[in-house]
Short mmCIF file of C-alpha atoms in Angstrom, two decimals:
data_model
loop_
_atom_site.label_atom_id
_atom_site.label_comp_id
_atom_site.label_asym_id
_atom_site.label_seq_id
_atom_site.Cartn_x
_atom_site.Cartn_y
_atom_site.Cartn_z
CA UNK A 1 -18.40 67.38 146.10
CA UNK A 2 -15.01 65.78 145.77
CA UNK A 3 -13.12 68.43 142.77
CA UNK A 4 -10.24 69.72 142.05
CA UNK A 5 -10.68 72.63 144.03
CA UNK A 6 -11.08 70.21 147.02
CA UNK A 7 -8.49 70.41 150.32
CA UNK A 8 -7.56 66.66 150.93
CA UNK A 9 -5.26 65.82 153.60
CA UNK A 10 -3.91 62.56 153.32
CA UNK A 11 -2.89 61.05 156.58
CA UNK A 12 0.00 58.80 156.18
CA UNK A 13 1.30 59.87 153.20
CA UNK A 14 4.53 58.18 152.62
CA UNK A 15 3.28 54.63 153.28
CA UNK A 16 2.05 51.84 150.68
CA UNK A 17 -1.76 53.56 150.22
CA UNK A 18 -0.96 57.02 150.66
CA UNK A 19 1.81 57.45 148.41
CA UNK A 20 -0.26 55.44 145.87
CA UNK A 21 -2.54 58.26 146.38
CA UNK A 22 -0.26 61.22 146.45
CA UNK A 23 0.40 60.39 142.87
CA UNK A 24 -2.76 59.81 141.50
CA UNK A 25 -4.15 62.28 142.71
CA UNK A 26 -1.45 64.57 141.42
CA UNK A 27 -1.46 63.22 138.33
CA UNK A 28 -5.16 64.00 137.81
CA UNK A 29 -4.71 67.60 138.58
CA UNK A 30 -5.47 67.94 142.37
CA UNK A 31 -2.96 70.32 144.03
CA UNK A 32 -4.70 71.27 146.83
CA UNK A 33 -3.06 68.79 149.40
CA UNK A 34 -2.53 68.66 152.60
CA UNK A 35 0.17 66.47 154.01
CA UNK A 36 2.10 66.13 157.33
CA UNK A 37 5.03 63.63 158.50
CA UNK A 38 5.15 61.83 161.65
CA UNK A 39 7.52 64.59 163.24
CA UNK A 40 5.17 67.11 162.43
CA UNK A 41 1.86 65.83 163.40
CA UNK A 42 1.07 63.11 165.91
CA UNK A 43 -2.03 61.51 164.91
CA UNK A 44 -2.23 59.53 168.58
CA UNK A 45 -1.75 63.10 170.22
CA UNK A 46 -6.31 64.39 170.74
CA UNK A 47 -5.09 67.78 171.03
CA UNK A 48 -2.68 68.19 168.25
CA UNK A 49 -4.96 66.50 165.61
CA UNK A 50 -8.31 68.79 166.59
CA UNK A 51 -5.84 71.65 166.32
CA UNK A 52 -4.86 70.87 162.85
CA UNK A 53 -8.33 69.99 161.47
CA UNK A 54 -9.96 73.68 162.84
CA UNK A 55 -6.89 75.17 161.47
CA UNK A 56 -6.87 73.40 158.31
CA UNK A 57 -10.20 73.71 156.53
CA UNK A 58 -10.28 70.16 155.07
CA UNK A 59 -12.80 68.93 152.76
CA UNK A 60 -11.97 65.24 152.23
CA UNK A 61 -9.82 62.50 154.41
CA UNK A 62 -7.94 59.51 153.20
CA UNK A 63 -6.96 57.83 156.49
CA UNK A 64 -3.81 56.03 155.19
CA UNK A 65 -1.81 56.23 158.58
CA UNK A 66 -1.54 53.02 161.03
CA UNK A 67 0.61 51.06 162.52
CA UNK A 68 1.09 48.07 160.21
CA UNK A 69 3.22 44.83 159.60
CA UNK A 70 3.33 40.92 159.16
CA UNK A 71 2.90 37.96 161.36
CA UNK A 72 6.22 38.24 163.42
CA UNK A 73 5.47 42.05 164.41
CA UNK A 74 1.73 40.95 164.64
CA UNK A 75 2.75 38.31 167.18
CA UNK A 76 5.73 40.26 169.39
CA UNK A 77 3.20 43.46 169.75
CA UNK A 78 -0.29 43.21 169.66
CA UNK A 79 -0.99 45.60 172.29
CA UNK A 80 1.21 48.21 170.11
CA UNK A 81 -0.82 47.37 167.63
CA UNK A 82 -4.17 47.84 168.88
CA UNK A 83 -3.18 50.45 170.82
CA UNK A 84 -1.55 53.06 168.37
CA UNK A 85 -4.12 52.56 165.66
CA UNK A 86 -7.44 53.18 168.15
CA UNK A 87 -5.73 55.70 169.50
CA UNK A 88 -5.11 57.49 165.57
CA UNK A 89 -8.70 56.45 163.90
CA UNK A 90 -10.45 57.84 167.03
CA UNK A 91 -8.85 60.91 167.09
CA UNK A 92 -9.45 61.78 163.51
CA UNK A 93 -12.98 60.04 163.43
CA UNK A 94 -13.66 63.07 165.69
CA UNK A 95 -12.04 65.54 164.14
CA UNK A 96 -13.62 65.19 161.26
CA UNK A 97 -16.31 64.57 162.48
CA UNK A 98 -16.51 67.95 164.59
CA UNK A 99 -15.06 70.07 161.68
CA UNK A 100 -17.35 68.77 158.99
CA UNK A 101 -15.24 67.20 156.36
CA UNK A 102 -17.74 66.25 153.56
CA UNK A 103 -16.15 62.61 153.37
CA UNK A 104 -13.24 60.33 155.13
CA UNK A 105 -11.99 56.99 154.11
CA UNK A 106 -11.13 54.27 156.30
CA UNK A 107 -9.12 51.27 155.11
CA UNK A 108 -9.52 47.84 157.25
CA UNK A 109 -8.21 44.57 156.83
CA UNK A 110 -9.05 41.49 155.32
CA UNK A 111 -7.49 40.02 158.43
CA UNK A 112 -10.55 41.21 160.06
CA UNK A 113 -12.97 38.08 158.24
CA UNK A 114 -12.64 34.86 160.16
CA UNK A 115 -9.65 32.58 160.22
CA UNK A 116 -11.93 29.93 158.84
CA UNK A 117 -14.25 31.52 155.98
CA UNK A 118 -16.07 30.95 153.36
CA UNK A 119 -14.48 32.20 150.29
CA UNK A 120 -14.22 34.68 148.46
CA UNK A 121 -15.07 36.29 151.52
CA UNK A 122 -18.65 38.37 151.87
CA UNK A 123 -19.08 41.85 153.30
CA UNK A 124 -21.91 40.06 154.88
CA UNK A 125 -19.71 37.76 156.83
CA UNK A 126 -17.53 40.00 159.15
CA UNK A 127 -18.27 38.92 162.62
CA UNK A 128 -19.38 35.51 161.82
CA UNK A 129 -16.18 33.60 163.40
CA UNK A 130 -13.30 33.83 165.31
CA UNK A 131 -10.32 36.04 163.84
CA UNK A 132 -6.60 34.39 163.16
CA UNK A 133 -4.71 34.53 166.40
CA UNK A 134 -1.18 35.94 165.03
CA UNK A 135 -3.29 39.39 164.23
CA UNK A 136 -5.66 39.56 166.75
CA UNK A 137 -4.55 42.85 168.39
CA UNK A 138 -4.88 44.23 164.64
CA UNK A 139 -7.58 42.70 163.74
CA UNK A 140 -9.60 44.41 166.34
CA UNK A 141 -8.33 47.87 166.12
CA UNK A 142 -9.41 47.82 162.59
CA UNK A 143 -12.99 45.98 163.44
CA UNK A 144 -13.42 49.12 165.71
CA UNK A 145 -12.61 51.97 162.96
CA UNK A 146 -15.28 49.72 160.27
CA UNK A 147 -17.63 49.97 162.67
CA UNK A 148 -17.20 53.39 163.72
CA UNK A 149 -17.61 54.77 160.63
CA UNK A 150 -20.76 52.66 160.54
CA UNK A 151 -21.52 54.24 163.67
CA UNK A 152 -20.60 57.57 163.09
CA UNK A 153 -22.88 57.63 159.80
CA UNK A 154 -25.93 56.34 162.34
CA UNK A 155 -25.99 58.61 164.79
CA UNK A 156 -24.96 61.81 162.84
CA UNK A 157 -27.51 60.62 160.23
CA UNK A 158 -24.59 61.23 157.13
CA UNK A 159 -22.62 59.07 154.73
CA UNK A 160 -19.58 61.16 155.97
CA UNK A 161 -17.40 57.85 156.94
CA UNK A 162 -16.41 55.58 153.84
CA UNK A 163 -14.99 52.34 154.96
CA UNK A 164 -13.29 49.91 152.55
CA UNK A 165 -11.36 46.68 153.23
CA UNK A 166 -8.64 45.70 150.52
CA UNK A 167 -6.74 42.61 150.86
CA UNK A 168 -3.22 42.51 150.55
CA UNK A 169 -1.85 45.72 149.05
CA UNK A 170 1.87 46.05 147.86
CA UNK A 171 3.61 48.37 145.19
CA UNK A 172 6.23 51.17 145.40
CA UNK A 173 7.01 52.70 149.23
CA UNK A 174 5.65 48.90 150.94
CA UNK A 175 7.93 48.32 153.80
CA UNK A 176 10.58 45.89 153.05
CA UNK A 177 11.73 45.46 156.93
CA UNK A 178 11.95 41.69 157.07
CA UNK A 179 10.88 41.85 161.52
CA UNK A 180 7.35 44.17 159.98
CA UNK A 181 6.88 43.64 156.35
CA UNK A 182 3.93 41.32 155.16
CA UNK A 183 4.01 38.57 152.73
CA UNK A 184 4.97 40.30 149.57
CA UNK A 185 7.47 42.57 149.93
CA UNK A 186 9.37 40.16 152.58
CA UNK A 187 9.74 37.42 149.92
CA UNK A 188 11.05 40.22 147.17
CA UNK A 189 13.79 40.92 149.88
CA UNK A 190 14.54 37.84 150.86
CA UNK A 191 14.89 36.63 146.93
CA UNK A 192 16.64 39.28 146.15
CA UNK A 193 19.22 38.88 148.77
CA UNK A 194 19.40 35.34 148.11
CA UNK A 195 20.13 35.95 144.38
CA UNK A 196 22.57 38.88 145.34
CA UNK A 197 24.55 36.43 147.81
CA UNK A 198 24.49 33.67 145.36
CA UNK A 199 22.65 31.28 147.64
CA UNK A 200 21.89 27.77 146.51
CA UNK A 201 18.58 27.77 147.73
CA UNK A 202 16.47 29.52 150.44
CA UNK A 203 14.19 28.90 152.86
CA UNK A 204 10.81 30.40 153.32
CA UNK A 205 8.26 30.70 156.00
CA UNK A 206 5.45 27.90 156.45
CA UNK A 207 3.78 25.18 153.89
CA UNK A 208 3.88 27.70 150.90
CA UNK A 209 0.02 26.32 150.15
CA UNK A 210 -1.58 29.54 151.70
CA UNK A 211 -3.75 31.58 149.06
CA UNK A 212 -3.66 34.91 149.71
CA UNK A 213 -5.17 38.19 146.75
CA UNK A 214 -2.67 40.95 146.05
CA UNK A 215 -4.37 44.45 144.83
CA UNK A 216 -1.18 47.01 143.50
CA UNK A 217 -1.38 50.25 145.25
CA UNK A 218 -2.08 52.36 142.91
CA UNK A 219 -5.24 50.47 141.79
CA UNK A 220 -6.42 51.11 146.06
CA UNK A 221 -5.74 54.70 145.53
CA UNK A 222 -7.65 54.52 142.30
CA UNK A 223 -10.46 53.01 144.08
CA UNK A 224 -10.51 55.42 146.80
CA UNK A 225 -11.34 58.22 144.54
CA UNK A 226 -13.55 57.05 142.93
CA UNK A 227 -15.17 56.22 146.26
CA UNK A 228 -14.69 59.81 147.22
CA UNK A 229 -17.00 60.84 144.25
CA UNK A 230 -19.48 58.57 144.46
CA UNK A 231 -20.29 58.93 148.16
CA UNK A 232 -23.56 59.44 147.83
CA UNK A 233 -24.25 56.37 145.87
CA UNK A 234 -23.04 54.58 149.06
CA UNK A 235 -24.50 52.15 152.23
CA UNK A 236 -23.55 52.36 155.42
CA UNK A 237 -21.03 49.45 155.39
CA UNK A 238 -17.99 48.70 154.20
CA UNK A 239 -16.84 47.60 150.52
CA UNK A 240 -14.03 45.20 150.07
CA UNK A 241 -11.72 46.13 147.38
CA UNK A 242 -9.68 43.26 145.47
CA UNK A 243 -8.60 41.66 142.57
CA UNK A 244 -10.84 39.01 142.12
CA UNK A 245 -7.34 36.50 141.50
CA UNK A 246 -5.52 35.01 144.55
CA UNK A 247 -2.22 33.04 144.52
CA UNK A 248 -0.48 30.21 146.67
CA UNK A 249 2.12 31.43 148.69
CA UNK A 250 4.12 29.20 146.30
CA UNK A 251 3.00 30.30 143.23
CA UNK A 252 3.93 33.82 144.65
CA UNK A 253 7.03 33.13 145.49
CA UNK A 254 8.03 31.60 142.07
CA UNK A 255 6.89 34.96 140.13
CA UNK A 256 8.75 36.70 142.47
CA UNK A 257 12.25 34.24 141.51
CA UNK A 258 11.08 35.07 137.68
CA UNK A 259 11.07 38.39 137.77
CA UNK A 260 14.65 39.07 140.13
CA UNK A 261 16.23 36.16 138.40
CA UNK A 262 16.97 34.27 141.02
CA UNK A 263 17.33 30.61 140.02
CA UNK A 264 18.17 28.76 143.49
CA UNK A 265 16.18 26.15 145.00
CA UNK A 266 12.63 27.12 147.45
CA UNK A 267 12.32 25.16 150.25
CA UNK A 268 9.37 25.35 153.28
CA UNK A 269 9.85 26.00 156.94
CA UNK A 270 6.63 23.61 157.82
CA UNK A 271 7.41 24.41 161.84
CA UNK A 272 6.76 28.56 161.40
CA UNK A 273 2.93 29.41 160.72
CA UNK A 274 0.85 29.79 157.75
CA UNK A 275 -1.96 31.71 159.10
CA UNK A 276 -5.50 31.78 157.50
CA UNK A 277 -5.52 29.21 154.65
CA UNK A 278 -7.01 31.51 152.46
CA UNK A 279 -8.28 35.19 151.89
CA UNK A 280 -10.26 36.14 148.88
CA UNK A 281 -12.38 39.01 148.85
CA UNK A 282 -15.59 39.25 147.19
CA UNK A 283 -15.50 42.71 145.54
CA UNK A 284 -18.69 42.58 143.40
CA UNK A 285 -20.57 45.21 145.58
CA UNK A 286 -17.69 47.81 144.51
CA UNK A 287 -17.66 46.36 140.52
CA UNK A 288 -21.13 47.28 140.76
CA UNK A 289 -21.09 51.31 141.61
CA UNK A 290 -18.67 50.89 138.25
CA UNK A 291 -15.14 50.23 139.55
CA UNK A 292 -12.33 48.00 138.33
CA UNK A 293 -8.55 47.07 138.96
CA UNK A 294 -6.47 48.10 136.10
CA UNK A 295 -3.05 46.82 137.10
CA UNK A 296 -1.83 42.98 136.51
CA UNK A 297 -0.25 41.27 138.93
CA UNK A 298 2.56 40.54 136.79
CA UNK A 299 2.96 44.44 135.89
CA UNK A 300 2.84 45.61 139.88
CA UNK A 301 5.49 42.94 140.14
CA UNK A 302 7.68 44.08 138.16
CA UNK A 303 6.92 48.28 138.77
CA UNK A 304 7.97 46.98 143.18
CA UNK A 305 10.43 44.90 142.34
CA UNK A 306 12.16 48.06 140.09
CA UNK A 307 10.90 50.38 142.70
CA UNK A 308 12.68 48.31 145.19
CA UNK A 309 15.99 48.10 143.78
CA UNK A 310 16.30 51.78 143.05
CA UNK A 311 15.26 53.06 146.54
CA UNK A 312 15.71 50.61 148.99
CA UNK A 313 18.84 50.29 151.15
#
């Protein structure tokens, strides 16, 4: 039973998710965390991660760790890409698998639905098309981990693997690397500097018509615990976890300008790719169990854009 007197590692817990969780779950009184950097445990190493989970005792899993970014490092390393996350989510699959943990979150991708979808996008419809090229090598790695925890709850006859697929997640501690950041943090950055350099106007990626549905951090890590205690009130498959509200790449793009102050003109790069037209989840299997976002878009706006400005060089 997920308490407070729980041991929970969180893997990856500097990123976008895990920091998210860090606080929460700090917040609400859990101290018994586990966490390691990069330096001191190497999630792709077999050895060094069974080590760690016989030493450690662990009782829960949030597997927040992955290699991550946007379209250009999507396109310049897929192999990287598939190859470093496999490499983590099978090595702590069995790990905590082989040491028992009671349960272990996975988080996918929307990227993994179809390029061309229905929306808002079904659980039900994974598999049903062919995936957007620029994140194939992604894509795949993360189809592999949702349906090893599918798999892993088959044969070992448990509900031990959770598997949830948010859509895109930004807030505090996103990545604002301009060559590896996705959508949302790249255009705070880019607005930013615009607005810092005095530009006249800037120009931006693609058509700006993409829709694409932001989720704030926080509200994943939210959702993740209360995941973690309701386990056994789960199916074998994976829940998509959104906010029900999408937004043109546009649209984004001006509430971004709003909220830096940045009063130069937006124009569109038609020649550099949108990618998939649009991604909205349908979340209403997780509203069910009882769940719901918190956080407006508008207020996780502002709390990155602050976060940003006070921490990022």
């Amino acid at each position: 039973m997920f308490s407070k007197q729980s041991t929970i590692y969180i893997a990856g817990h500097s990123g976008l998710i895990g920091s998210a969780l860090l606080k929460v779950l700090r917040e609400d009184g859990y101290k018994n965390i586990i966490t390691r950097t990069h330096i001191e445990l190497e999630l792709t190493d077999k050895k060094a991660v069974e080590n760690f989970f016989q030493k450690s005792s662990i009782d829960f899993v949030f597997l927040c760790a992955g290699k991550v970014g946007g379209i250009i490092g999507n396109k310049s390393e897929p192999a990287s890409y598939l190859h470093e996350n496999i490499l983590i989510q099978d090595n702590v699959f069995e790990a905590a698998n082989k040491y028992n943990v009671e349960n272990i979150i996975f988080y996918g991708s929307s990227c993994t639905y179809p390029k061309v979808c229905k929306q808002p996008m079904k659980e039900e419809y994974l598999l049903s098309g062919v995936i957007e090229e620029t994140s194939m090598g992604y894509a795949a790695a993360k189809i592999a981990g949702i349906i090893g925890c599918k798999s892993y709850n088959a044969q070992y006859n448990t509900n031990r693997f959770i598997c949830v697929i948010p859509n895109s997640i930004y807030g505090p501690n996103d990545n604002f690397d301009l060559e590896n950041s996705h959508v949302f943090s790249a255009l705070i950055r880019k607005i930013d500097t615009a607005k810092e350099q005095n530009a006249d106007s800037i120009t931006l990626w693609g058509s700006g018509e993409p829709r694409r549905e932001f989720i704030f951090s926080e509200d994943v890590a939210a959702a993740s615990v209360f995941l973690m205690k309701n386990s056994q009130k789960l199916e074998n498959s994976h829940y998509n976890l959104g906010s029900g509200i999408d937004y043109s790449i546009k649209e984004l793009a001006e509430a971004i300008s709003k909220v830096v102050d940045y009063r130069g003109k937006i124009e569109w790069d038609r020649g550099k790719p949108d990618g998939a037209i649009q991604k909205l989840l349908d979340s209403n299997r997780l509203l069910a169990l009882g769940w719901k976002p918190k956080v407006s878009f508008e207020r996780g706006l502002q709390s990155t854009y602050e976060w940003y400005k006070e921490n990022y060089e």
